[in-house]
CSV table of C-alpha atoms in Angstrom, one decimal:
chain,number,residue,atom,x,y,z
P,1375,UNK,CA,0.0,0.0,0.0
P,1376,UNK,CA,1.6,3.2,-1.4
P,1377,UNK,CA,1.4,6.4,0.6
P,1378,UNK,CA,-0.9,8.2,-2.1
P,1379,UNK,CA,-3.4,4.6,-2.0
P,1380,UNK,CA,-3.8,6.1,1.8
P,1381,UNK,CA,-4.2,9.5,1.1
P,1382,UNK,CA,-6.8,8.8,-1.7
P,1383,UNK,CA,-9.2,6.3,0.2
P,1384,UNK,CA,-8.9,8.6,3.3
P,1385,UNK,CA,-10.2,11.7,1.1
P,1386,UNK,CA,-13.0,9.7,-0.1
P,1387,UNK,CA,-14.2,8.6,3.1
P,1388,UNK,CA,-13.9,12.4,4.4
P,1389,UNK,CA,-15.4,14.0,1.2
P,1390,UNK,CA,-18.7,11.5,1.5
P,1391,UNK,CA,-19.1,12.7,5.1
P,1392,UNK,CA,-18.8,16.3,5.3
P,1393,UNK,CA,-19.5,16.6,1.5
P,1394,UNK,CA,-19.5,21.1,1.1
P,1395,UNK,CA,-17.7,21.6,4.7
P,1396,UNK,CA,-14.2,21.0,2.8
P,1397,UNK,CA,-11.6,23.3,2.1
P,1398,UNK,CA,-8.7,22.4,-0.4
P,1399,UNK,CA,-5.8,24.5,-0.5
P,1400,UNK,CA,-1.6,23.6,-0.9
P,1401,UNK,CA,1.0,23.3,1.4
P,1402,UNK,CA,3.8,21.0,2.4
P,1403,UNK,CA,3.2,19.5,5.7
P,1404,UNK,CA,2.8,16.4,7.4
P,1405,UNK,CA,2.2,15.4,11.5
P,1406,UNK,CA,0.2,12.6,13.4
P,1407,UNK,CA,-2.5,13.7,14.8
P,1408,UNK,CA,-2.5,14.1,18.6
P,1409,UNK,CA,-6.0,13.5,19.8
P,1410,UNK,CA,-6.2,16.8,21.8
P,1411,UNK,CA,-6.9,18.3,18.0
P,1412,UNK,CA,-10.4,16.6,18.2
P,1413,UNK,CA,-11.4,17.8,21.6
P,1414,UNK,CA,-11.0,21.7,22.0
P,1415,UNK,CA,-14.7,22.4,21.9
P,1416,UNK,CA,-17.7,19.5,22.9
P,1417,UNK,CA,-19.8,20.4,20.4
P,1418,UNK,CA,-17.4,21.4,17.3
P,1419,UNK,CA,-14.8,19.2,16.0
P,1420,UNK,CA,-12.3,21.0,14.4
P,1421,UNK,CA,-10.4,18.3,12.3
P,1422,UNK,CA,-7.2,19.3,10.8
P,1423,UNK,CA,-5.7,17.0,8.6
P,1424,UNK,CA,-2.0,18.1,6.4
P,1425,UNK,CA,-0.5,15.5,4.6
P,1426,UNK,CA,2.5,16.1,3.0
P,1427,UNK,CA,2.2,13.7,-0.3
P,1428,UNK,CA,6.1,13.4,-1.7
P,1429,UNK,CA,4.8,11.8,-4.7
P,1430,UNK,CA,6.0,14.1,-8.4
P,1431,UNK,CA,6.3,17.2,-5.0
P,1432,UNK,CA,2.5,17.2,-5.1
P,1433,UNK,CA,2.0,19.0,-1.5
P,1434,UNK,CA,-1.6,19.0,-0.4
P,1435,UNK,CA,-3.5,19.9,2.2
P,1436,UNK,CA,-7.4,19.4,3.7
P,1437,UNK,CA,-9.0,21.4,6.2
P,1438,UNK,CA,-12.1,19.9,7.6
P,1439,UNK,CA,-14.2,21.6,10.0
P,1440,UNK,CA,-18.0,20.5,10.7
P,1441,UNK,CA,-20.6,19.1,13.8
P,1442,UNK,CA,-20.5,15.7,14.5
P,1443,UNK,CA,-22.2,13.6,17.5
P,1444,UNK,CA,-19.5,12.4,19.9
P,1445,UNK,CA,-19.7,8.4,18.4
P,1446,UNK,CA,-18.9,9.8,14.7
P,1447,UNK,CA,-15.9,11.6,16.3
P,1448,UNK,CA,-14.4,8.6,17.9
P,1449,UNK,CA,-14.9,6.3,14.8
P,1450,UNK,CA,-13.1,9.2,13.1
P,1451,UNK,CA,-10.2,9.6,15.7
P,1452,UNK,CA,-9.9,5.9,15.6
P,1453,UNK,CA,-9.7,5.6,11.7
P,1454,UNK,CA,-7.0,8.4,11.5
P,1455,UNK,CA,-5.2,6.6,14.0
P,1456,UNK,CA,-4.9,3.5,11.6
P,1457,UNK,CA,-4.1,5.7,9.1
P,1458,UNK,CA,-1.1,6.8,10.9
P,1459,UNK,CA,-0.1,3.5,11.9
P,1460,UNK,CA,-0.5,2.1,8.2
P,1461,UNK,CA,1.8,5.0,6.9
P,1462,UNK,CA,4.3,4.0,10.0
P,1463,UNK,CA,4.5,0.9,8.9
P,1464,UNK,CA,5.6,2.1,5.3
P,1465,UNK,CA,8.8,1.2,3.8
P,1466,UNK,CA,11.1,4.1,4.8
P,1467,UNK,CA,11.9,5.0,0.9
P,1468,UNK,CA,8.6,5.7,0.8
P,1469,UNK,CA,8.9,8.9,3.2
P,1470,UNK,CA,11.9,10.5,2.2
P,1471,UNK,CA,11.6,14.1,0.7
P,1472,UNK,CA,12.1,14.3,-2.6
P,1473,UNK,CA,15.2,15.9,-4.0
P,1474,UNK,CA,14.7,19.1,-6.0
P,1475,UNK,CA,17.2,20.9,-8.2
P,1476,UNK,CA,17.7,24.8,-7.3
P,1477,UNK,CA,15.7,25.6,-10.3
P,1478,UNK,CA,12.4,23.8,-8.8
P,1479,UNK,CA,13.5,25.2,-5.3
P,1480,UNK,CA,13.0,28.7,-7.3
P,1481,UNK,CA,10.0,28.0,-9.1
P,1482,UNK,CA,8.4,26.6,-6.2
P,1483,UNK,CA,9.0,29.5,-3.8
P,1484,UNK,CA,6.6,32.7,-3.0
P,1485,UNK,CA,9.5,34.3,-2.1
P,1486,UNK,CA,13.3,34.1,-1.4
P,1487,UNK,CA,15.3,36.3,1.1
P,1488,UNK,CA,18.6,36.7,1.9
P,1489,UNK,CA,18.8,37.6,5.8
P,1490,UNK,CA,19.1,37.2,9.7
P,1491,UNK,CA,17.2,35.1,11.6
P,1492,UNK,CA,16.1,37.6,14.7
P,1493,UNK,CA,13.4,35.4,16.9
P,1494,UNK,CA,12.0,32.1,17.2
P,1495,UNK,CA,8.8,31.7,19.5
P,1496,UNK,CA,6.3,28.8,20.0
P,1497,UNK,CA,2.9,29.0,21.1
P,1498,UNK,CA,-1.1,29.0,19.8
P,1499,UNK,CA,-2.2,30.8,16.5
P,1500,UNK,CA,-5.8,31.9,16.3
P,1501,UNK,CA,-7.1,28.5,15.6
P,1502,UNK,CA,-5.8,27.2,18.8
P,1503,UNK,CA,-2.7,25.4,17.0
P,1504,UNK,CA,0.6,25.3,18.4
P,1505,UNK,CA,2.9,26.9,15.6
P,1506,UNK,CA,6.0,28.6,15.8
P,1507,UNK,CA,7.1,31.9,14.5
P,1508,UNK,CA,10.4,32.5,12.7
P,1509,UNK,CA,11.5,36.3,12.0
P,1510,UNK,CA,13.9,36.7,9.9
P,1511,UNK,CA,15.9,40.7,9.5
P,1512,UNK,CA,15.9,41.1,5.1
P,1513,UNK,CA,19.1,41.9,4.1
P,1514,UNK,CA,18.4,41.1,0.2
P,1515,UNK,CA,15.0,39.8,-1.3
P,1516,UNK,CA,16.2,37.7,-4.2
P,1517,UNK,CA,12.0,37.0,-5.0
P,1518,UNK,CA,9.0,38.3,-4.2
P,1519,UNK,CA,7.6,41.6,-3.0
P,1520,UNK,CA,8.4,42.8,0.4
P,1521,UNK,CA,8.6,46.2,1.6
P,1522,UNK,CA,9.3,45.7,5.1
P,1523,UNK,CA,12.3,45.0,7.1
P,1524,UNK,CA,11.7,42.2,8.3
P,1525,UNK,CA,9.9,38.8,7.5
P,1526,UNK,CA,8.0,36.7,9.9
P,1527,UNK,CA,6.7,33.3,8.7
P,1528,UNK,CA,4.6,30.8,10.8
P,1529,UNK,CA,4.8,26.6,10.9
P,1530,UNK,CA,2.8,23.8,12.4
P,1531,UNK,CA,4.3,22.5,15.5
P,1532,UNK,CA,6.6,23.4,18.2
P,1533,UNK,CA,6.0,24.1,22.0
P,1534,UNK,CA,2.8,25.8,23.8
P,1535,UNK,CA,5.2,27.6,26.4
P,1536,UNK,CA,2.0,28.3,28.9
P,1537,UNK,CA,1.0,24.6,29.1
P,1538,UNK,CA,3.9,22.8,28.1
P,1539,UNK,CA,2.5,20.8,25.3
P,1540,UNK,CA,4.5,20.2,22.4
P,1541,UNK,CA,3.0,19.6,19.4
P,1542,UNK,CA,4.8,16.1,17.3
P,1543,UNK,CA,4.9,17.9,14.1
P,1544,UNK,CA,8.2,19.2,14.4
P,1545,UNK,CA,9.1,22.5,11.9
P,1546,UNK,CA,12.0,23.5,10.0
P,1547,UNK,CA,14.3,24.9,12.9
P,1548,UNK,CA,15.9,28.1,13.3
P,1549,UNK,CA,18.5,29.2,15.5
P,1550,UNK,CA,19.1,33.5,16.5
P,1551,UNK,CA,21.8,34.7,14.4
P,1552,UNK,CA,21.4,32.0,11.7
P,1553,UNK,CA,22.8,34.1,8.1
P,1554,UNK,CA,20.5,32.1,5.2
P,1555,UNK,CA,19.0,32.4,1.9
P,1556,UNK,CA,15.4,31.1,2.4
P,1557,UNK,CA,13.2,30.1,-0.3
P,1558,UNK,CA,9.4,30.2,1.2
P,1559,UNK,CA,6.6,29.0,-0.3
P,1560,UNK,CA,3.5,31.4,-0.2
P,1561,UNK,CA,1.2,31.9,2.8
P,1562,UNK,CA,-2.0,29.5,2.9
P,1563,UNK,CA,-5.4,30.7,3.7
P,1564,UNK,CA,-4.5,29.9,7.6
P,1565,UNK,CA,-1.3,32.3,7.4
P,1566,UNK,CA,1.0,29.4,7.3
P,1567,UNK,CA,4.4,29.0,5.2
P,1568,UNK,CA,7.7,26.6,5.3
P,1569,UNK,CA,10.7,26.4,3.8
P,1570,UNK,CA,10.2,24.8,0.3
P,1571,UNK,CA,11.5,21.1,0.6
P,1572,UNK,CA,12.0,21.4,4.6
P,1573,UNK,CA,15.8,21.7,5.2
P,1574,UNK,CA,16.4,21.9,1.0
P,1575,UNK,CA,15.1,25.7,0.9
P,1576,UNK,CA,17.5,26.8,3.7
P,1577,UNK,CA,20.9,27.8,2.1
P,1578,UNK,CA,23.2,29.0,4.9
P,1579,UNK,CA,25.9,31.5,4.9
P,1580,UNK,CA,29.4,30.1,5.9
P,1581,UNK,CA,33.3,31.2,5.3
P,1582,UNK,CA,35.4,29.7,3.1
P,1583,UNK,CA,38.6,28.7,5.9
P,1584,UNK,CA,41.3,29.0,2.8
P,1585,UNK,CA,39.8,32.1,1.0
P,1586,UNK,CA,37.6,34.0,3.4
P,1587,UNK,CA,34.6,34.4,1.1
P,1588,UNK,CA,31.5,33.8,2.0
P,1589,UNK,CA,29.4,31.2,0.4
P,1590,UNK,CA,25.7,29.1,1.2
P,1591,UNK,CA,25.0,25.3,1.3
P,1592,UNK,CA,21.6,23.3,2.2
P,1593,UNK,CA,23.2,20.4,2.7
P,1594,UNK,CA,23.0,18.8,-1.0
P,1595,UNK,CA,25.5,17.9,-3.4
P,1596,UNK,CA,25.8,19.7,-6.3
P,1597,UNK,CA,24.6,16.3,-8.7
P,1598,UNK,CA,21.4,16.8,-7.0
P,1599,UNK,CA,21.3,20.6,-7.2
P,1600,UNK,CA,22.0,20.7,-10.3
P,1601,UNK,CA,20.9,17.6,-12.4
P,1602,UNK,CA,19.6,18.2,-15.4
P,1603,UNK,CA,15.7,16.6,-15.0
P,1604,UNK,CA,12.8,18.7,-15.9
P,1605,UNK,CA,10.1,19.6,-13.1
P,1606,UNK,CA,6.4,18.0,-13.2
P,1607,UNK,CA,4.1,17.9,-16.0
P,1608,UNK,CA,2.5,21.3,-15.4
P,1609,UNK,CA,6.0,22.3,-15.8
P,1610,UNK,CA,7.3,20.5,-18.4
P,1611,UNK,CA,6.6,22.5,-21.3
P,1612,UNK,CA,7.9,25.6,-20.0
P,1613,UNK,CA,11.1,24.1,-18.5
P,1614,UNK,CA,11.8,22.7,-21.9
P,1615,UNK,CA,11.2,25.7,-23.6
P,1616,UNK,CA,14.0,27.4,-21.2
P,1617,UNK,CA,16.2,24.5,-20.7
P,1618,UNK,CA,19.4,26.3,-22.2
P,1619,UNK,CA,19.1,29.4,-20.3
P,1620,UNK,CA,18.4,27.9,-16.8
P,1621,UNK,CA,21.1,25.5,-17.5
P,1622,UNK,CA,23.1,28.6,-18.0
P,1623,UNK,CA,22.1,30.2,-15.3
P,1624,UNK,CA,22.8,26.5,-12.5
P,1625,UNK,CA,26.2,26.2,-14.1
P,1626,UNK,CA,27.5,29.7,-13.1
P,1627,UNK,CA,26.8,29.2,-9.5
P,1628,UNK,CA,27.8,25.4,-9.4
P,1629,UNK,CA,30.9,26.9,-6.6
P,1630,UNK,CA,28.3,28.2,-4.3
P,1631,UNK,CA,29.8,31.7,-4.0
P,1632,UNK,CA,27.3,34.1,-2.2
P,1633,UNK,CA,27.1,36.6,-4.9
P,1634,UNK,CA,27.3,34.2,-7.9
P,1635,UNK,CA,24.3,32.2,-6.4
P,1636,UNK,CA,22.1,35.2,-5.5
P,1637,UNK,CA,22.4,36.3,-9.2
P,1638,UNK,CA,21.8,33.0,-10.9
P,1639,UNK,CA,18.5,32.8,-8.4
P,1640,UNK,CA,17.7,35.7,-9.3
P,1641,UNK,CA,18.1,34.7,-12.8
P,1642,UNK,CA,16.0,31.6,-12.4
P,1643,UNK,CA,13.5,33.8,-11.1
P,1644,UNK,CA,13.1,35.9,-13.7
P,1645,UNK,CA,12.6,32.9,-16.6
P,1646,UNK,CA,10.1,31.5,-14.2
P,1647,UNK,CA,7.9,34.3,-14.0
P,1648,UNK,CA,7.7,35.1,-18.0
């Protein structure tokens, strides 16, 4: 049983249930669901489900919200917790994040900043979720429009520093003082964002011990970063169109310098949005 058998038999069940009461929109998150999500209020069941379906980078995720008497709810609880189990029991190939090159890392993102990270906090959101807040201090916006100084972006999980509940999906972490280039994707309807690809869309800033410049790295090698394999099939025919010049525009950073990446980004950025 593939993870994307589970996710469709699971949307099928929800969909005949609570029919017009669902809201689709993309992101790229996944968690187990603790079962305090299904008991903030005795008469409304808020039920939050975000998947995070690794499948061609598809990233979906179903927002459910809708009355239900109390022996509906507890059917429900108990089938999501077979769910998770099932998915646990996957092989672990199966749940690894897919790879992306530096030109899907660009087309993906909303936005892509060059910067500081300034504070990290944890607590609830207005939905009564436990997120946590990164702000980041711009020091150069290689994508996107922002005016202001600073950025502040907002992820599922972390710590509810009042109660002391922790919430098990864990977010991309950030550390005060941590110099990155962060690609974002866009806010969902719920105010939410994440680095695209988790750790993949966090470059950070280092020093070269032998020449003193400065230079960014997220970890993969440059045969990943830079291999030549066009994006999904929405994609395709635009990537293909372009192949030569984003080519181009991988090859001139392949060393990693600072400057030399910023531009090619930048670069990439610019074909993408033609």
């Amino acid at each position: 049983m593939t993870v994307m058998s589970v996710f469709n038999a699971l949307s099928a069940i929800i969909l005949l249930i609570v029919k017009n009461s669902v809201e689709l929109s993309f992101f790229f998150l996944f968690f187990p669901l603790p079962y305090h999500f299904f008991e903030n209020n005795d008469s409304i069941l808020k039920l939050i489900v975000l998947w995070r379906i690794e499948n061609m980078n598809t990233r979906i995720r179903v927002f459910v919200v809708f009355d239900l008497p109390k022996l509906f709810r507890m059917v429900l609880i108990a089938s999501f917790s077979l769910v998770v189990f099932l998915l646990s029991s996957l092989p672990a190939h199966a749940n690894r994040v897919m790879s992306m090159t530096l030109a899907e890392l660009v087309d993906k993102a909303g936005q892509i900043i060059q910067g500081q990270v300034v504070d990290v906090s944890s607590g609830r959101d207005e939905h009564n979720l436990i997120c946590t807040w990164t702000t980041v201090r711009i020091d150069d916006v290689l994508k996107g429009n922002i005016a202001t100084e600073t950025i502040t972006f907002k992820q599922i999980g972390g710590k509810d520093e009042e109660t002391g509940t922790i919430n098990t999906m864990l977010p991309t972490k950030f550390t005060i003082g941590q110099e990155v280039v962060l690609f974002l994707y866009g806010k969902s309807k719920w105010g939410f964002s994440a680095p695209v690809g988790y750790q993949q869309g966090v470059f950070n800033l280092y020093k070269d011990m032998q020449t003193g410049e400065s230079k960014v790295s997220n970890g993969m090698s440059k045969q990943v970063l830079f291999q030549e394999t066009p994006f999904q099939k929405s994609r395709k025919a635009k990537y293909d169109s372009q192949k030569s010049s984003i080519q181009s525009a991988m090859k001139n950073c392949e060393t990693l310098h600072l400057d030399e990446f910023k531009n090619s980004v930048r670069q990439l950025a610019a074909l993408f949005s033609k």
